CSV table of C-alpha atoms in Angstrom, one decimal:
chain,number,residue,atom,x,y,z
A,153,MET,CA,39.3,-29.8,-5.8
A,154,ARG,CA,39.6,-29.4,-9.5
A,155,SER,CA,37.7,-32.0,-11.5
A,156,PRO,CA,40.1,-34.1,-13.7
A,157,THR,CA,37.2,-34.8,-16.1
A,158,VAL,CA,36.5,-31.2,-16.7
A,159,THR,CA,40.3,-30.5,-17.1
A,160,THR,CA,40.6,-33.3,-19.6
A,161,LYS,CA,37.6,-31.9,-21.7
A,162,LEU,CA,39.1,-28.4,-21.7
A,163,GLN,CA,42.5,-29.7,-22.7
A,164,ARG,CA,41.0,-31.8,-25.5
A,165,LEU,CA,39.0,-28.7,-26.7
A,166,ALA,CA,42.2,-26.6,-26.6
A,167,GLU,CA,44.1,-29.2,-28.6
A,168,GLN,CA,41.4,-29.3,-31.3
A,169,ALA,CA,41.5,-25.5,-31.6
A,170,LYS,CA,45.2,-25.4,-31.8
A,171,ARG,CA,45.4,-28.2,-34.4
A,172,ASP,CA,42.8,-26.6,-36.6
A,173,PRO,CA,42.8,-22.7,-36.5
A,174,GLU,CA,40.1,-22.6,-39.1
A,175,ARG,CA,37.7,-24.9,-37.4
A,176,VAL,CA,34.3,-23.5,-36.3
A,177,PHE,CA,33.0,-25.2,-33.2
A,178,THR,CA,29.3,-26.0,-33.4
A,179,ASN,CA,28.7,-28.5,-30.6
A,180,LEU,CA,29.9,-27.1,-27.3
A,181,ALA,CA,26.8,-26.6,-25.1
A,182,HIS,CA,26.6,-30.3,-24.1
A,183,LEU,CA,30.0,-29.9,-22.4
A,184,ILE,CA,28.3,-27.8,-19.7
A,185,ASP,CA,27.3,-30.7,-17.4
A,186,GLU,CA,27.1,-30.9,-13.6
A,187,ASP,CA,30.8,-31.5,-13.3
A,188,SER,CA,31.7,-28.4,-15.3
A,189,LEU,CA,29.1,-26.3,-13.3
A,190,ARG,CA,30.8,-27.5,-10.1
A,191,GLU,CA,34.2,-26.5,-11.4
A,192,ALA,CA,32.7,-23.2,-12.5
A,193,TYR,CA,31.3,-22.7,-9.0
A,194,ARG,CA,34.8,-23.5,-7.5
A,195,ARG,CA,36.3,-20.8,-9.7
A,196,THR,CA,33.6,-18.2,-9.0
A,197,CYS,CA,34.5,-15.4,-6.5
A,198,LYS,CA,32.7,-16.2,-3.2
A,199,SER,CA,33.2,-12.7,-1.6
A,200,SER,CA,31.4,-10.6,-4.3
A,201,ALA,CA,28.3,-8.7,-3.3
A,202,PRO,CA,25.0,-10.4,-4.1
A,203,GLY,CA,23.1,-9.5,-7.2
A,204,ILE,CA,19.4,-8.7,-7.6
A,205,ASP,CA,18.4,-12.2,-6.5
A,206,GLY,CA,20.1,-11.7,-3.1
A,207,VAL,CA,21.8,-15.1,-3.3
A,208,THR,CA,25.2,-15.2,-1.7
A,209,ALA,CA,27.9,-17.9,-2.2
A,210,LYS,CA,27.3,-19.1,1.4
A,211,LEU,CA,23.6,-19.4,0.9
A,212,TYR,CA,24.0,-21.3,-2.5
A,213,ALA,CA,26.5,-23.7,-0.9
A,214,GLU,CA,24.1,-24.9,1.7
A,215,HIS,CA,22.4,-27.1,-0.9
A,216,LEU,CA,25.1,-27.1,-3.5
A,217,ASP,CA,24.4,-30.5,-5.1
A,218,ASP,CA,20.7,-29.9,-5.4
A,219,ASN,CA,21.2,-26.3,-6.7
A,220,LEU,CA,23.7,-27.4,-9.4
A,221,HIS,CA,21.5,-30.3,-10.4
A,222,ASP,CA,18.5,-28.0,-10.8
A,223,LEU,CA,20.6,-25.5,-12.7
A,224,HIS,CA,21.8,-28.1,-15.1
A,225,GLU,CA,18.3,-29.3,-15.7
A,226,ARG,CA,17.1,-25.8,-16.5
A,227,LEU,CA,20.0,-25.3,-18.9
A,228,ARG,CA,19.4,-28.6,-20.6
A,229,ASN,CA,15.6,-27.9,-20.9
A,230,GLY,CA,16.0,-24.3,-22.0
A,231,ARG,CA,14.3,-23.0,-18.8
A,232,TYR,CA,17.3,-21.1,-17.5
A,233,GLN,CA,16.7,-17.3,-17.4
A,234,ALA,CA,19.3,-14.6,-16.6
A,235,VAL,CA,18.4,-12.0,-14.1
A,236,PRO,CA,19.1,-8.2,-14.5
A,237,VAL,CA,22.5,-6.9,-13.4
A,238,VAL,CA,22.6,-4.4,-10.5
A,239,ARG,CA,24.7,-1.4,-11.6
A,240,VAL,CA,26.8,0.7,-9.2
A,241,TRP,CA,29.3,3.5,-10.0
A,242,ILE,CA,32.8,3.9,-8.9
A,243,GLU,CA,35.0,7.0,-9.2
A,244,LYS,CA,37.7,7.2,-11.8
A,245,GLU,CA,40.9,9.1,-11.5
A,246,ASP,CA,39.8,11.7,-14.1
A,247,GLY,CA,36.8,12.7,-12.0
A,248,GLY,CA,34.3,10.7,-13.9
A,249,SER,CA,32.6,7.5,-12.9
A,250,ARG,CA,32.8,3.9,-14.2
A,251,PRO,CA,29.8,1.5,-14.1
A,252,ILE,CA,30.2,-1.9,-12.5
A,253,GLY,CA,27.6,-4.6,-12.7
A,254,LYS,CA,26.7,-7.2,-10.1
A,255,PRO,CA,25.2,-10.3,-11.7
A,256,GLY,CA,23.2,-12.9,-9.9
A,257,PHE,CA,25.3,-15.7,-8.3
A,258,GLU,CA,23.9,-18.4,-10.5
A,259,ASP,CA,24.5,-16.3,-13.6
A,260,GLN,CA,28.1,-16.0,-12.5
A,261,ILE,CA,28.4,-19.8,-12.4
A,262,VAL,CA,27.0,-20.3,-15.9
A,263,GLN,CA,29.0,-17.4,-17.3
A,264,ARG,CA,32.1,-19.0,-15.8
A,265,ALA,CA,31.3,-22.3,-17.4
A,266,VAL,CA,30.9,-20.7,-20.8
A,267,ALA,CA,34.0,-18.6,-20.3
A,268,MET,CA,36.0,-21.8,-19.6
A,269,LEU,CA,35.0,-23.2,-22.9
A,270,LEU,CA,35.7,-20.0,-24.8
A,271,GLU,CA,39.1,-19.5,-23.2
A,272,ALA,CA,40.1,-23.1,-24.1
A,273,ILE,CA,39.4,-22.2,-27.7
A,274,TYR,CA,40.5,-18.6,-28.0
A,275,GLU,CA,43.7,-19.0,-26.0
A,276,GLN,CA,45.0,-20.8,-29.0
A,277,ASP,CA,44.1,-17.8,-31.2
A,278,PHE,CA,45.0,-14.8,-29.1
A,279,SER,CA,48.1,-12.9,-29.9
A,280,ASP,CA,51.2,-12.8,-27.8
A,281,SER,CA,50.8,-9.0,-27.6
A,282,SER,CA,47.5,-9.4,-25.6
A,283,TYR,CA,47.8,-9.6,-21.8
A,284,GLY,CA,44.5,-8.6,-20.2
A,285,PHE,CA,42.2,-11.1,-18.5
A,286,ARG,CA,44.2,-14.1,-19.7
A,287,PRO,CA,45.3,-17.1,-17.6
A,288,GLY,CA,48.9,-16.8,-16.5
A,289,ARG,CA,49.3,-13.2,-17.7
A,290,SER,CA,49.4,-10.0,-15.7
A,291,PRO,CA,49.8,-6.2,-16.1
A,292,HIS,CA,53.5,-6.6,-15.2
A,293,ASP,CA,54.0,-9.0,-18.1
A,294,ALA,CA,52.7,-6.4,-20.4
A,295,LEU,CA,54.9,-3.7,-18.8
A,296,ARG,CA,57.9,-6.0,-19.2
A,297,GLU,CA,57.3,-6.1,-23.0
A,298,VAL,CA,57.1,-2.4,-23.5
A,299,ARG,CA,60.6,-1.4,-22.6
A,300,PRO,CA,63.0,-3.6,-24.7
A,301,PRO,CA,61.8,-2.6,-28.2
A,302,CYS,CA,62.4,1.1,-27.3
A,303,MET,CA,65.8,0.3,-25.7
A,304,THR,CA,67.2,-2.1,-28.3
A,305,ARG,CA,65.1,-2.3,-31.5
A,306,GLY,CA,64.9,1.3,-32.5
A,307,ILE,CA,61.2,1.9,-31.6
A,308,GLY,CA,61.1,5.7,-31.2
A,309,TRP,CA,57.5,6.7,-31.7
A,310,ILE,CA,54.6,5.7,-29.5
A,311,VAL,CA,50.9,5.8,-30.3
A,312,ASP,CA,49.2,5.9,-26.9
A,313,ALA,CA,45.6,5.1,-27.6
A,314,ASP,CA,42.5,5.4,-25.4
A,315,VAL,CA,39.3,3.4,-26.3
A,316,SER,CA,36.2,5.2,-25.0
A,317,GLY,CA,34.0,2.9,-23.0
A,318,SER,CA,34.8,-0.3,-24.9
A,319,PHE,CA,32.6,-2.5,-22.6
A,320,ASP,CA,29.6,-0.3,-23.0
A,321,HIS,CA,29.8,0.4,-26.7
A,322,ILE,CA,30.6,-3.0,-28.3
A,323,ASP,CA,28.1,-3.5,-31.2
A,324,ARG,CA,26.3,-6.7,-30.3
A,325,ALA,CA,25.6,-7.7,-33.9
A,326,ARG,CA,29.3,-7.4,-34.7
A,327,LEU,CA,30.1,-9.3,-31.5
A,328,ARG,CA,27.9,-12.2,-32.7
A,329,GLU,CA,29.6,-12.0,-36.2
A,330,VAL,CA,33.0,-12.2,-34.6
A,331,LEU,CA,32.0,-15.1,-32.4
A,332,ARG,CA,30.5,-17.1,-35.2
A,333,LEU,CA,33.9,-17.1,-37.0
A,334,ARG,CA,35.1,-19.6,-34.4
A,335,VAL,CA,32.1,-20.6,-32.2
A,336,ASN,CA,28.7,-21.1,-33.8
A,337,ASP,CA,26.9,-23.2,-31.3
A,338,GLY,CA,23.3,-22.3,-30.9
A,339,GLY,CA,23.1,-23.1,-27.2
A,340,ILE,CA,26.2,-21.0,-26.3
A,341,MET,CA,24.9,-18.1,-28.5
A,342,ARG,CA,21.5,-18.2,-26.8
A,343,LEU,CA,23.1,-18.0,-23.4
A,344,ILE,CA,25.2,-15.0,-24.4
A,345,GLY,CA,22.1,-13.4,-25.8
A,346,LYS,CA,20.2,-13.9,-22.5
A,347,TRP,CA,22.9,-12.2,-20.6
A,348,LEU,CA,23.1,-9.3,-23.0
A,349,ARG,CA,19.3,-8.8,-22.9
A,350,ALA,CA,18.8,-9.3,-19.2
A,351,GLY,CA,18.9,-5.6,-18.5
A,352,VAL,CA,20.5,-3.4,-15.9
A,353,MET,CA,18.8,-2.4,-12.6
A,354,GLU,CA,19.9,1.0,-11.4
A,355,ASP,CA,18.2,2.9,-8.5
A,356,GLY,CA,15.2,0.7,-8.8
A,357,VAL,CA,14.7,1.3,-12.6
A,358,LEU,CA,15.3,-1.5,-15.1
A,359,TYR,CA,17.1,-0.5,-18.3
A,360,HIS,CA,17.8,-2.5,-21.4
A,361,PRO,CA,20.9,-1.1,-23.2
A,362,GLU,CA,21.1,-1.9,-26.9
A,363,THR,CA,24.9,-2.0,-27.0
A,364,GLY,CA,27.8,-3.3,-25.0
A,365,VAL,CA,28.5,-6.0,-22.5
A,366,VAL,CA,27.9,-5.4,-18.8
A,367,GLN,CA,31.0,-4.5,-16.8
A,368,GLY,CA,31.4,-6.8,-13.8
A,369,GLY,CA,30.0,-9.8,-15.6
A,370,VAL,CA,32.2,-12.9,-15.6
A,371,ILE,CA,31.8,-13.4,-19.3
A,372,SER,CA,32.3,-9.8,-20.3
A,373,PRO,CA,36.2,-9.7,-20.2
A,374,VAL,CA,36.3,-12.8,-22.4
A,375,LEU,CA,33.8,-11.4,-24.9
A,376,ALA,CA,35.7,-8.0,-25.0
A,377,ASN,CA,39.0,-9.8,-25.5
A,378,ILE,CA,37.5,-11.7,-28.4
A,379,VAL,CA,36.3,-8.6,-30.1
A,380,LEU,CA,39.5,-6.6,-29.5
A,381,HIS,CA,41.6,-9.5,-30.8
A,382,HIS,CA,39.6,-9.3,-34.0
A,383,VAL,CA,39.4,-5.5,-34.1
A,384,LEU,CA,43.0,-4.7,-33.2
A,385,ASP,CA,45.5,-7.6,-32.6
A,386,GLU,CA,44.7,-9.7,-35.7
A,387,TRP,CA,44.2,-6.7,-37.9
A,388,PHE,CA,47.5,-5.1,-36.8
A,389,GLU,CA,49.5,-8.3,-37.4
A,390,GLN,CA,47.9,-9.3,-40.7
A,391,VAL,CA,47.0,-6.0,-42.3
A,392,VAL,CA,49.0,-3.1,-40.7
A,393,GLN,CA,52.4,-4.4,-40.0
A,394,PRO,CA,53.1,-5.7,-43.5
A,395,ARG,CA,52.4,-2.2,-44.9
A,396,LEU,CA,54.7,-0.3,-42.6
A,397,LYS,CA,58.2,0.7,-43.6
A,398,GLY,CA,59.9,0.1,-40.3
A,399,ARG,CA,59.6,-2.1,-37.3
A,400,SER,CA,56.6,-1.9,-35.0
A,401,VAL,CA,55.2,-3.5,-31.9
A,402,LEU,CA,51.8,-3.7,-30.2
A,403,THR,CA,51.2,-4.3,-26.5
A,404,ARG,CA,47.6,-4.5,-25.3
A,405,PHE,CA,46.1,-5.1,-21.8
A,406,ALA,CA,42.3,-5.3,-22.2
A,407,ASP,CA,41.3,-2.0,-23.9
A,408,ASP,CA,44.5,-0.2,-22.9
A,409,PHE,CA,47.2,-0.5,-25.6
A,410,VAL,CA,50.3,1.2,-27.0
A,411,ILE,CA,51.8,0.8,-30.5
A,412,GLY,CA,55.5,1.5,-31.0
A,413,CYS,CA,56.9,2.4,-34.4
A,414,GLU,CA,60.4,2.9,-35.7
A,415,TRP,CA,59.4,5.7,-38.1
A,416,GLU,CA,57.3,8.8,-37.6
A,417,ALA,CA,55.5,8.3,-40.9
A,418,ASP,CA,54.3,4.8,-39.8
A,419,SER,CA,52.9,6.1,-36.5
A,420,ARG,CA,51.1,8.9,-38.3
A,421,ARG,CA,49.5,6.3,-40.7
A,422,ILE,CA,48.3,4.3,-37.7
A,423,MET,CA,46.9,7.4,-36.0
A,424,ALA,CA,44.9,8.0,-39.1
A,425,VAL,CA,43.4,4.5,-39.6
A,426,LEU,CA,42.8,3.5,-35.9
A,427,PRO,CA,39.6,5.6,-35.5
A,428,LYS,CA,38.1,4.2,-38.7
A,429,ARG,CA,38.9,0.6,-37.8
A,430,PHE,CA,37.3,0.9,-34.4
A,431,ALA,CA,34.3,2.8,-35.7
A,432,ARG,CA,33.4,-0.3,-37.9
A,433,PHE,CA,32.7,-2.2,-34.7
A,434,GLY,CA,30.8,0.6,-32.8
A,435,LEU,CA,33.9,1.6,-30.8
A,436,SER,CA,35.6,4.9,-30.7
A,437,ILE,CA,39.2,6.1,-30.2
A,438,HIS,CA,39.2,9.1,-27.9
A,439,PRO,CA,40.5,12.0,-30.1
A,440,GLU,CA,42.0,14.0,-27.2
A,441,LYS,CA,43.5,11.2,-25.1
A,442,THR,CA,45.0,9.3,-28.1
A,443,VAL,CA,48.4,10.9,-28.9
A,444,MET,CA,51.5,10.2,-30.8
A,445,ILE,CA,54.7,10.7,-28.8
A,446,GLU,CA,58.3,11.0,-29.9
A,447,PHE,CA,60.0,8.5,-27.5
A,448,ARG,CA,63.6,8.2,-28.8
A,449,LYS,CA,66.7,8.6,-26.7
A,450,PRO,CA,67.2,12.3,-25.9
A,451,SER,CA,70.5,12.3,-27.7
A,452,ALA,CA,68.8,11.0,-30.8
A,453,ARG,CA,66.1,13.6,-30.9
A,454,GLY,CA,65.8,16.4,-33.3
A,455,GLY,CA,62.7,15.3,-35.2
A,456,SER,CA,59.3,16.9,-35.3
A,457,GLY,CA,57.6,14.8,-32.7
A,458,ASP,CA,54.4,16.0,-31.1
A,459,GLY,CA,54.9,14.3,-27.8
A,460,ASN,CA,56.7,15.4,-24.6
A,461,GLY,CA,58.8,12.3,-24.4
A,462,THR,CA,56.7,10.4,-21.9
A,463,PHE,CA,53.6,8.2,-22.0
A,464,ASP,CA,51.4,6.5,-19.5
A,465,PHE,CA,50.6,2.8,-19.7
A,466,LEU,CA,48.9,0.7,-17.0
A,467,GLY,CA,49.2,3.4,-14.4
A,468,LEU,CA,52.9,4.0,-14.9
A,469,THR,CA,54.6,6.9,-16.7
A,470,HIS,CA,57.4,5.8,-19.0
A,471,TYR,CA,60.3,8.2,-19.5
A,472,TRP,CA,64.0,8.3,-20.5
A,473,THR,CA,66.6,9.1,-17.9
A,474,ARG,CA,70.3,8.6,-17.2
A,475,SER,CA,71.4,5.5,-15.3
A,476,ARG,CA,74.0,5.8,-12.5
A,477,ARG,CA,76.6,4.8,-15.1
A,478,GLY,CA,75.5,7.6,-17.4
A,479,TYR,CA,73.6,5.5,-19.9
A,480,TRP,CA,70.2,6.4,-21.3
A,481,VAL,CA,67.5,4.0,-19.9
A,482,ILE,CA,63.7,3.9,-19.7
A,483,ASN,CA,62.4,4.2,-16.2
A,484,ARG,CA,58.8,4.0,-14.8
A,485,ARG,CA,57.1,6.0,-12.1
A,486,THR,CA,53.5,6.0,-10.8
A,487,ALA,CA,51.4,8.1,-13.1
A,488,ARG,CA,50.3,11.4,-11.5
A,489,LYS,CA,46.6,10.7,-12.0
A,490,ARG,CA,47.0,7.3,-10.2
A,491,LEU,CA,49.1,8.9,-7.4
A,492,ARG,CA,46.4,11.6,-6.8
A,493,ARG,CA,43.7,8.9,-6.8
A,494,THR,CA,45.6,6.8,-4.3
A,495,LYS,CA,46.2,9.7,-1.9
A,496,LYS,CA,42.6,10.9,-2.2
A,497,SER,CA,41.4,7.4,-1.5
A,498,LEU,CA,43.6,7.0,1.6
A,499,TRP,CA,42.5,10.4,3.0
A,500,ARG,CA,38.9,9.6,2.5
A,501,TRP,CA,39.2,6.2,4.1
A,502,CYS,CA,41.0,7.6,7.2
A,503,ARG,CA,38.3,10.2,7.6
A,504,THR,CA,35.4,7.7,7.2
A,505,ASN,CA,36.9,5.1,9.5
A,506,ARG,CA,38.6,7.2,12.2
A,507,HIS,CA,36.3,5.9,14.9
A,508,LEU,CA,37.1,2.2,14.4
A,509,PRO,CA,39.4,0.5,16.9
A,510,LEU,CA,43.1,1.3,16.2
A,511,LYS,CA,43.9,-2.4,15.5
A,512,ASP,CA,41.2,-2.5,12.8
A,513,GLN,CA,42.4,0.7,11.2
A,514,HIS,CA,46.0,-0.4,11.3
A,515,ARG,CA,45.1,-3.8,9.7
A,516,MET,CA,43.1,-2.2,6.8
A,517,LEU,CA,45.8,0.5,6.2
A,518,CYS,CA,48.4,-2.2,6.0
A,519,GLN,CA,46.4,-4.2,3.5
A,520,LYS,CA,45.9,-1.0,1.3
A,521,LEU,CA,49.6,-0.1,1.4
A,522,ARG,CA,50.8,-3.7,0.7
A,523,GLY,CA,48.4,-3.9,-2.3
A,524,HIS,CA,49.7,-0.6,-3.6
A,525,PHE,CA,53.4,-1.6,-3.2
A,526,GLN,CA,52.7,-5.0,-4.8
A,527,TYR,CA,51.5,-3.3,-8.0
A,528,TYR,CA,53.6,-0.1,-8.2
A,529,GLY,CA,56.7,-1.6,-6.5
A,530,ILE,CA,58.7,-1.4,-9.7
A,531,ARG,CA,62.5,-0.7,-9.9
A,532,GLY,CA,63.0,3.0,-10.2
A,533,ASN,CA,59.7,3.9,-8.5
A,534,TYR,CA,60.8,3.9,-4.9
A,535,ARG,CA,60.4,7.7,-4.4
A,536,MET,CA,56.7,7.5,-5.4
A,537,LEU,CA,56.1,4.6,-3.1
A,538,ALA,CA,57.7,6.5,-0.2
A,539,GLU,CA,55.4,9.4,-1.0
A,540,VAL,CA,52.3,7.3,-0.6
A,541,HIS,CA,53.6,5.8,2.6
A,542,LEU,CA,54.2,9.3,4.0
A,543,HIS,CA,50.8,10.5,2.9
A,544,ALA,CA,49.2,7.4,4.6
A,545,GLU,CA,50.9,8.3,7.9
A,546,GLU,CA,49.9,12.0,7.6
A,547,ALA,CA,46.3,11.2,6.8
A,548,TRP,CA,46.0,8.7,9.6
A,549,ARG,CA,47.5,11.1,12.2
A,550,TYR,CA,45.3,14.0,10.9
A,551,TRP,CA,42.0,12.1,11.3
A,552,LEU,CA,42.9,10.3,14.5
A,553,SER,CA,43.6,13.7,16.0
A,554,ARG,CA,40.1,14.9,15.0
A,555,ARG,CA,38.1,12.2,16.7
A,556,SER,CA,36.0,13.3,19.7
A,557,ASN,CA,37.7,15.4,22.3
A,558,LYS,CA,37.9,12.5,24.7
A,559,SER,CA,39.6,10.2,22.2
A,560,ALA,CA,41.6,12.7,20.1
A,561,ILE,CA,45.3,11.7,19.6
A,562,SER,CA,48.0,14.3,20.0
A,563,TRP,CA,51.1,14.4,17.8
A,564,GLU,CA,53.2,13.1,20.7
A,565,LYS,CA,50.8,10.2,21.3
A,566,PHE,CA,50.8,9.4,17.6
A,567,GLN,CA,54.6,9.1,17.6
A,568,LYS,CA,54.3,6.4,20.3
A,569,LEU,CA,51.6,4.7,18.4
A,570,ARG,CA,53.7,4.5,15.3
A,571,LYS,CA,56.2,2.2,17.2
A,572,VAL,CA,53.4,-0.2,18.0
A,573,PHE,CA,51.2,0.1,14.8
A,574,VAL,CA,53.9,0.1,12.2
A,575,LEU,CA,52.8,0.6,8.6
A,576,PRO,CA,54.5,-1.4,5.8
A,577,THR,CA,57.5,0.2,4.4
A,578,PRO,CA,57.9,0.8,0.6
A,579,LYS,CA,59.3,-2.2,-1.2
A,580,ILE,CA,60.5,-2.9,-4.8
A,581,VAL,CA,58.7,-6.1,-5.8
A,582,HIS,CA,59.2,-6.2,-9.6
A,583,LYS,CA,62.6,-5.7,-11.3
A,584,LEU,CA,61.2,-5.2,-14.8
């Protein structure tokens, strides 16, 4: 149950931040009491894998009151110490790998408590163009904002930017500078410093990176959003837009963003200054993946655009097409890279789990397909959803038929099983 005392404190903090945008908060650490730690525990994911300390949510909950009291005492007396983060790697759609960190469970609680305070303040500052890792905002909200400017406000040029490893390359000194513009509390800064210096454990070896915030940490998305708000959102609204000749719009979800411009010259100016702006904060714009695209209605083309008329944002390819009534409209389909990754993942899962009981396989495949349809089920994308559904059936049948000779399933038997173990059908969920 949510603590009304904690909610009231956070609301009061948010009101102060909204009322005085120039205020620098210097007295926040005392707000992290046992009540706020309990609320932070409530909001902490209980199903995540344990960190280096081996403590799970179930184990911590066995003596929750004592554990939270002890944690608060260590925070109050300065005896709290962060443990190294365990790093694992997950595959990306481009063939590379992405590092993910697993903090200790107690570190997750304290990070959540600090994140609650920072969010209460910075939610009053963050731009409406920012959607990633923010309460009440989703990728589909960001996708909803991309389409109208191109359809009705004359936006015809898109700067599709790619930030290279933003979490890993944030300059920590610049991070502290940006934080102190709004939050200059010694206790909070020391806690953040402990998490940044805790180190990373990988394959039994302890590393101490000098840059970046650890991916997977509860506090990391909040810190990255604060930096990117200063580096991009605030700069774009206050410095860039007043200097452009035509209309422009920015839509950002975490480190994935697109900038739309009315005129080609404006988009070229942005392409020129973006790398310089990000370099000041230790970040880099990928020179090959960041492109400028002509994205006007096909009948209005004739310029010298470099693009091919489409761009990818949040896993969906945006393109112009004719509606059933013959009008030019912007449609979205699953990006080819995401589609290949999904198919590959389904194929690998069916191969690895082909010996599980059929009921278990069916349940997990249903969860995977529902999750895919929930995200990619956007109007105009039905054909891509159907393609994933068909691939899931083919992969399942293929690997079931290659179990041991005694339990192998023929095509005829699989047709009968399909009537019992029915996979979810594609469904349009979002009419964006």
